[in-house]
Amino acid sequence: ETGVTQTPRHLVMGMTNKKSLKCEQHLGHNAMYWYKQSAKKPLELMFVYSLEERVENNSVPSRFSPECPNSSHLFLHLHTLQPEDSALYLCASSQELAPSFYNEQFFGPGTRLTVL
Amino acid sequence: KNEVEQSPQNLTAQEGEFITINCSYSVGISALHWLQQHPGGGIVSLFMLSSGKKKHGRLIATINIQEKHSSLHITASHPRDSAVYICAGGNNDMRFGAGTRLTVKP
C-alpha cells in the first residue's frame, strides 16, 4: 500500500452537487494537509490538521469543508462549487507539524476536479 | 510578486546535460523544500534543507541562507527526469514557487 492515497482520482461535478474527496495515509503521521493546484498557479495550502485538530485555514471559502475523523483520514467536502474551483487537489502528510514546516511532506497522487 | 521565485520557468535539455534550477525567496524560512511533480500530478519530496548542500544520486541541492537562494542540480540528465520541479519554504506557513518545467530529450 502506497504511503498516501487519494480517492477519487478524477471527479466531474455540477455546481449544485455535493461530493467528498478522501485522503488516507498509512505512514503513522500526525499532520495532514490539503493543497489546491490551479492551472498556471503555484500550490496553495488550504487546510492543516495536526492530531485531528485544524490548525490552519488559509481563507478558504466555506464551500470547502474539511474533516479529519482520525490521524489517518482526511476528507474535503465540496458543495455549491464554482467553475473556477476546478483544479488538482492534493493531500499530504508529515510526521509532525513542526512550527517551521521542517518535516518532510509526503504527497498523495491528487484528485483532478472539474466543476461544470 | 511571488515570495518564492523560480527560474527558469521552462527548460529543455538534451540527455546527459547538467541542469540547474534556481530558487530565490524573500520570506524568512526555516527549511527549503524541493519537490518533483510528474505529469500525472503526483508530487515527490526530493530534498529538505536548511543549510549547505545535500546529494541524492544524480541530484544535488544547495542553499545560501544569507543570499536567500537555493539551486537544484541534475547531473547526467535523463528523459525520465522530465517533470515540474517546485521549491517551497516557510516558517509557520509554506510558500511555493510556480515551478520549473523540465523536458529532457533523448
mmCIF file of C-alpha atoms in Angstrom:
data_model
loop_
_atom_site.group_PDB
_atom_site.id
_atom_site.type_symbol
_atom_site.label_atom_id
_atom_site.label_comp_id
_atom_site.label_asym_id
_atom_site.label_seq_id
_atom_site.Cartn_x
_atom_site.Cartn_y
_atom_site.Cartn_z
ATOM 1 C CA GLU A 1 0.000 0.000 0.000
ATOM 2 C CA THR A 2 1.460 3.345 -1.007
ATOM 3 C CA GLY A 3 2.023 5.956 1.681
ATOM 4 C CA VAL A 4 -0.710 8.480 0.889
ATOM 5 C CA THR A 5 -3.740 7.559 -1.193
ATOM 6 C CA GLN A 6 -6.496 9.759 -2.543
ATOM 7 C CA THR A 7 -9.885 8.915 -3.999
ATOM 8 C CA PRO A 8 -11.334 9.553 -6.416
ATOM 9 C CA ARG A 9 -8.507 10.357 -8.822
ATOM 10 C CA HIS A 10 -10.847 12.246 -11.149
ATOM 11 C CA LEU A 11 -14.144 13.945 -10.363
ATOM 12 C CA VAL A 12 -16.562 15.896 -12.520
ATOM 13 C CA MET A 13 -19.384 17.654 -10.706
ATOM 14 C CA GLY A 14 -22.025 20.239 -11.313
ATOM 15 C CA MET A 15 -22.265 23.431 -9.321
ATOM 16 C CA THR A 16 -25.211 22.138 -7.306
ATOM 17 C CA ASN A 17 -23.662 18.785 -6.400
ATOM 18 C CA LYS A 18 -22.198 17.732 -3.073
ATOM 19 C CA LYS A 19 -19.168 15.473 -3.192
ATOM 20 C CA SER A 20 -16.274 14.495 -0.937
ATOM 21 C CA LEU A 21 -12.594 13.873 -1.531
ATOM 22 C CA LYS A 22 -10.872 11.289 0.611
ATOM 23 C CA CYS A 23 -7.258 11.031 1.699
ATOM 24 C CA GLU A 24 -5.710 8.207 3.677
ATOM 25 C CA GLN A 25 -2.149 7.888 4.928
ATOM 26 C CA HIS A 26 -0.503 4.663 6.017
ATOM 27 C CA LEU A 27 2.654 6.242 7.430
ATOM 28 C CA GLY A 28 1.659 6.797 11.032
ATOM 29 C CA HIS A 29 1.926 10.562 10.584
ATOM 30 C CA ASN A 30 0.277 13.096 12.846
ATOM 31 C CA ALA A 31 -0.197 16.010 10.446
ATOM 32 C CA MET A 32 -2.232 16.156 7.235
ATOM 33 C CA TYR A 33 -2.695 18.882 4.654
ATOM 34 C CA TRP A 34 -4.982 19.847 1.762
ATOM 35 C CA TYR A 35 -3.472 21.775 -1.145
ATOM 36 C CA LYS A 36 -5.028 23.246 -4.282
ATOM 37 C CA GLN A 37 -3.122 23.481 -7.544
ATOM 38 C CA SER A 38 -4.807 25.533 -10.258
ATOM 39 C CA ALA A 39 -3.500 25.729 -13.787
ATOM 40 C CA LYS A 40 -0.535 28.076 -14.129
ATOM 41 C CA LYS A 41 -0.539 28.928 -10.405
ATOM 42 C CA PRO A 42 1.648 27.826 -7.501
ATOM 43 C CA LEU A 43 0.434 25.302 -4.992
ATOM 44 C CA GLU A 44 -1.826 26.841 -2.363
ATOM 45 C CA LEU A 45 -2.126 25.487 1.143
ATOM 46 C CA MET A 46 -5.800 25.185 2.110
ATOM 47 C CA PHE A 47 -6.031 23.373 5.446
ATOM 48 C CA VAL A 48 -3.698 21.842 8.005
ATOM 49 C CA TYR A 49 -4.636 19.271 10.640
ATOM 50 C CA SER A 50 -2.440 18.153 13.497
ATOM 51 C CA LEU A 51 -3.622 15.273 15.675
ATOM 52 C CA GLU A 52 -7.093 15.651 14.158
ATOM 53 C CA GLU A 53 -7.348 19.329 15.075
ATOM 54 C CA ARG A 54 -7.486 22.008 12.411
ATOM 55 C CA VAL A 55 -4.592 24.372 12.900
ATOM 56 C CA GLU A 56 -4.699 26.364 9.693
ATOM 57 C CA ASN A 57 -7.391 27.642 7.397
ATOM 58 C CA ASN A 58 -5.966 29.871 4.710
ATOM 59 C CA SER A 59 -9.031 31.998 3.981
ATOM 60 C CA VAL A 60 -10.670 29.166 2.110
ATOM 61 C CA PRO A 61 -14.321 29.707 1.059
ATOM 62 C CA SER A 62 -16.884 27.878 3.161
ATOM 63 C CA ARG A 63 -17.963 25.788 0.179
ATOM 64 C CA PHE A 64 -14.869 23.713 1.066
ATOM 65 C CA SER A 65 -15.292 21.901 4.363
ATOM 66 C CA PRO A 66 -12.525 19.672 5.738
ATOM 67 C CA GLU A 67 -12.972 16.810 8.162
ATOM 68 C CA CYS A 68 -10.333 14.762 9.969
ATOM 69 C CA PRO A 69 -12.004 11.912 11.891
ATOM 70 C CA ASN A 70 -8.667 10.350 12.872
ATOM 71 C CA SER A 71 -4.993 10.851 12.172
ATOM 72 C CA SER A 72 -5.065 8.514 9.155
ATOM 73 C CA HIS A 73 -8.006 10.004 7.265
ATOM 74 C CA LEU A 74 -8.752 13.413 5.868
ATOM 75 C CA PHE A 75 -11.791 14.468 3.871
ATOM 76 C CA LEU A 76 -12.636 17.545 1.854
ATOM 77 C CA HIS A 77 -16.382 18.044 1.498
ATOM 78 C CA LEU A 78 -17.439 20.085 -1.508
ATOM 79 C CA HIS A 79 -20.760 21.852 -2.093
ATOM 80 C CA THR A 80 -22.017 24.505 -4.490
ATOM 81 C CA LEU A 81 -18.618 24.872 -6.117
ATOM 82 C CA GLN A 82 -17.807 27.278 -8.926
ATOM 83 C CA PRO A 83 -16.086 26.505 -12.236
ATOM 84 C CA GLU A 84 -13.006 28.373 -11.011
ATOM 85 C CA ASP A 85 -12.651 25.732 -8.280
ATOM 86 C CA SER A 86 -11.604 23.253 -10.960
ATOM 87 C CA ALA A 87 -8.072 22.216 -10.011
ATOM 88 C CA LEU A 88 -5.874 19.415 -8.759
ATOM 89 C CA TYR A 89 -6.443 18.848 -5.043
ATOM 90 C CA LEU A 90 -3.501 17.285 -3.277
ATOM 91 C CA CYS A 91 -3.328 15.747 0.145
ATOM 92 C CA ALA A 92 -0.086 15.405 2.077
ATOM 93 C CA SER A 93 1.052 14.177 5.465
ATOM 94 C CA SER A 94 4.076 14.640 7.686
ATOM 95 C CA GLN A 95 5.342 13.045 10.869
ATOM 96 C CA GLU A 96 4.679 16.103 12.987
ATOM 97 C CA LEU A 97 3.541 19.654 12.478
ATOM 98 C CA ALA A 98 6.689 21.466 13.370
ATOM 99 C CA PRO A 99 6.180 25.220 13.551
ATOM 100 C CA SER A 100 8.756 25.674 10.853
ATOM 101 C CA PHE A 101 7.233 23.133 8.480
ATOM 102 C CA TYR A 102 10.535 21.357 8.939
ATOM 103 C CA ASN A 103 9.049 17.938 8.474
ATOM 104 C CA GLU A 104 9.210 16.306 5.066
ATOM 105 C CA GLN A 105 5.785 16.064 3.492
ATOM 106 C CA PHE A 106 4.553 13.028 1.600
ATOM 107 C CA PHE A 107 2.018 13.749 -1.111
ATOM 108 C CA GLY A 108 -0.863 11.747 -2.483
ATOM 109 C CA PRO A 109 -1.484 11.464 -6.244
ATOM 110 C CA GLY A 110 -4.179 14.132 -6.193
ATOM 111 C CA THR A 111 -7.797 14.384 -7.300
ATOM 112 C CA ARG A 112 -8.372 16.262 -10.536
ATOM 113 C CA LEU A 113 -11.648 18.105 -10.063
ATOM 114 C CA THR A 114 -13.693 19.633 -12.856
ATOM 115 C CA VAL A 115 -16.693 21.789 -11.953
ATOM 116 C CA LEU A 116 -19.144 22.282 -14.786
ATOM 117 C CA LYS B 1 5.469 39.369 -6.813
ATOM 118 C CA ASN B 2 5.605 35.810 -5.519
ATOM 119 C CA GLU B 3 7.586 35.372 -2.305
ATOM 120 C CA VAL B 4 9.288 32.358 -3.845
ATOM 121 C CA GLU B 5 10.612 32.852 -7.363
ATOM 122 C CA GLN B 6 11.958 30.129 -9.595
ATOM 123 C CA SER B 7 13.934 30.338 -12.800
ATOM 124 C CA PRO B 8 13.739 29.362 -15.495
ATOM 125 C CA GLN B 9 10.013 28.705 -15.954
ATOM 126 C CA ASN B 10 10.700 26.204 -18.701
ATOM 127 C CA LEU B 11 13.873 24.329 -19.517
ATOM 128 C CA THR B 12 14.647 21.937 -22.359
ATOM 129 C CA ALA B 13 17.843 19.919 -22.299
ATOM 130 C CA GLN B 14 19.484 17.092 -24.180
ATOM 131 C CA GLU B 15 20.063 13.814 -22.396
ATOM 132 C CA GLY B 16 23.319 13.907 -20.471
ATOM 133 C CA GLU B 17 23.381 17.667 -19.899
ATOM 134 C CA PHE B 18 23.939 19.246 -16.490
ATOM 135 C CA ILE B 19 20.794 21.028 -15.303
ATOM 136 C CA THR B 20 20.464 23.908 -12.830
ATOM 137 C CA ILE B 21 17.187 25.273 -11.491
ATOM 138 C CA ASN B 22 17.252 28.330 -9.267
ATOM 139 C CA CYS B 23 15.030 29.444 -6.418
ATOM 140 C CA SER B 24 15.083 32.817 -4.663
ATOM 141 C CA TYR B 25 12.892 33.668 -1.731
ATOM 142 C CA SER B 26 12.014 36.824 0.121
ATOM 143 C CA VAL B 27 10.366 35.260 3.170
ATOM 144 C CA GLY B 28 12.179 34.062 6.252
ATOM 145 C CA ILE B 29 12.324 30.309 6.195
ATOM 146 C CA SER B 30 13.421 27.512 8.467
ATOM 147 C CA ALA B 31 13.683 24.952 5.723
ATOM 148 C CA LEU B 32 13.531 24.910 1.955
ATOM 149 C CA HIS B 33 11.963 22.018 0.077
ATOM 150 C CA TRP B 34 12.491 20.810 -3.463
ATOM 151 C CA LEU B 35 9.609 18.814 -4.898
ATOM 152 C CA GLN B 36 9.194 16.923 -8.157
ATOM 153 C CA GLN B 37 5.805 16.703 -9.867
ATOM 154 C CA HIS B 38 5.297 14.262 -12.713
ATOM 155 C CA PRO B 39 2.709 14.773 -15.489
ATOM 156 C CA GLY B 40 0.128 12.656 -13.664
ATOM 157 C CA GLY B 41 0.172 15.164 -10.811
ATOM 158 C CA GLY B 42 1.835 13.162 -8.056
ATOM 159 C CA ILE B 43 4.427 15.060 -6.041
ATOM 160 C CA VAL B 44 7.572 13.601 -4.528
ATOM 161 C CA SER B 45 9.700 15.364 -1.971
ATOM 162 C CA LEU B 46 13.300 15.431 -3.198
ATOM 163 C CA PHE B 47 15.120 17.467 -0.578
ATOM 164 C CA MET B 48 14.542 19.414 2.568
ATOM 165 C CA LEU B 49 17.459 21.578 3.623
ATOM 166 C CA SER B 50 18.214 24.490 5.875
ATOM 167 C CA SER B 51 21.916 24.944 5.158
ATOM 168 C CA GLY B 52 24.725 23.764 2.933
ATOM 169 C CA LYS B 53 24.281 21.027 0.404
ATOM 170 C CA LYS B 54 22.579 17.665 0.032
ATOM 171 C CA LYS B 55 23.111 14.977 -2.586
ATOM 172 C CA HIS B 56 20.939 12.074 -3.601
ATOM 173 C CA GLY B 57 22.059 10.096 -6.614
ATOM 174 C CA ARG B 58 22.304 12.487 -9.569
ATOM 175 C CA LEU B 59 20.501 15.264 -7.707
ATOM 176 C CA ILE B 60 22.231 17.950 -5.679
ATOM 177 C CA ALA B 61 20.568 20.767 -3.754
ATOM 178 C CA THR B 62 22.352 23.756 -2.284
ATOM 179 C CA ILE B 63 21.167 26.674 -0.212
ATOM 180 C CA ASN B 64 22.715 30.007 0.701
ATOM 181 C CA ILE B 65 20.796 31.393 3.659
ATOM 182 C CA GLN B 66 22.444 34.837 3.530
ATOM 183 C CA GLU B 67 21.576 35.309 -0.139
ATOM 184 C CA LYS B 68 18.166 33.602 0.220
ATOM 185 C CA HIS B 69 18.894 31.420 -2.746
ATOM 186 C CA SER B 70 18.809 27.710 -3.484
ATOM 187 C CA SER B 71 19.725 25.671 -6.523
ATOM 188 C CA LEU B 72 18.785 22.209 -7.685
ATOM 189 C CA HIS B 73 21.283 20.488 -9.961
ATOM 190 C CA ILE B 74 20.793 17.354 -12.016
ATOM 191 C CA THR B 75 23.886 15.661 -13.373
ATOM 192 C CA ALA B 76 23.798 13.416 -16.464
ATOM 193 C CA SER B 77 20.144 14.280 -17.099
ATOM 194 C CA HIS B 78 17.822 11.614 -18.477
ATOM 195 C CA PRO B 79 14.390 11.791 -20.155
ATOM 196 C CA ARG B 80 12.830 10.293 -17.016
ATOM 197 C CA ASP B 81 13.910 13.471 -15.183
ATOM 198 C CA SER B 82 11.285 15.351 -17.216
ATOM 199 C CA ALA B 83 8.903 16.833 -14.668
ATOM 200 C CA VAL B 84 7.986 20.069 -12.919
ATOM 201 C CA TYR B 85 10.364 20.981 -10.119
ATOM 202 C CA ILE B 86 8.962 23.110 -7.315
ATOM 203 C CA CYS B 87 10.745 24.856 -4.481
ATOM 204 C CA ALA B 88 8.917 25.796 -1.310
ATOM 205 C CA GLY B 89 9.797 27.279 2.017
ATOM 206 C CA GLY B 90 8.387 28.859 5.083
ATOM 207 C CA ASN B 91 8.151 29.057 8.811
ATOM 208 C CA ASN B 92 4.625 28.864 10.072
ATOM 209 C CA ASP B 93 3.303 28.838 6.550
ATOM 210 C CA MET B 94 4.576 27.288 3.363
ATOM 211 C CA ARG B 95 5.103 29.324 0.188
ATOM 212 C CA PHE B 96 5.533 27.616 -3.151
ATOM 213 C CA GLY B 97 7.302 28.673 -6.300
ATOM 214 C CA ALA B 98 5.462 28.439 -9.612
ATOM 215 C CA GLY B 99 7.613 25.526 -10.719
ATOM 216 C CA THR B 100 10.146 24.879 -13.466
ATOM 217 C CA ARG B 101 9.017 22.580 -16.252
ATOM 218 C CA LEU B 102 11.992 20.467 -17.339
ATOM 219 C CA THR B 103 11.990 18.449 -20.547
ATOM 220 C CA VAL B 104 14.961 16.215 -21.254
ATOM 221 C CA LYS B 105 15.147 14.985 -24.832
ATOM 222 C CA PRO B 106 16.860 11.724 -25.796
#
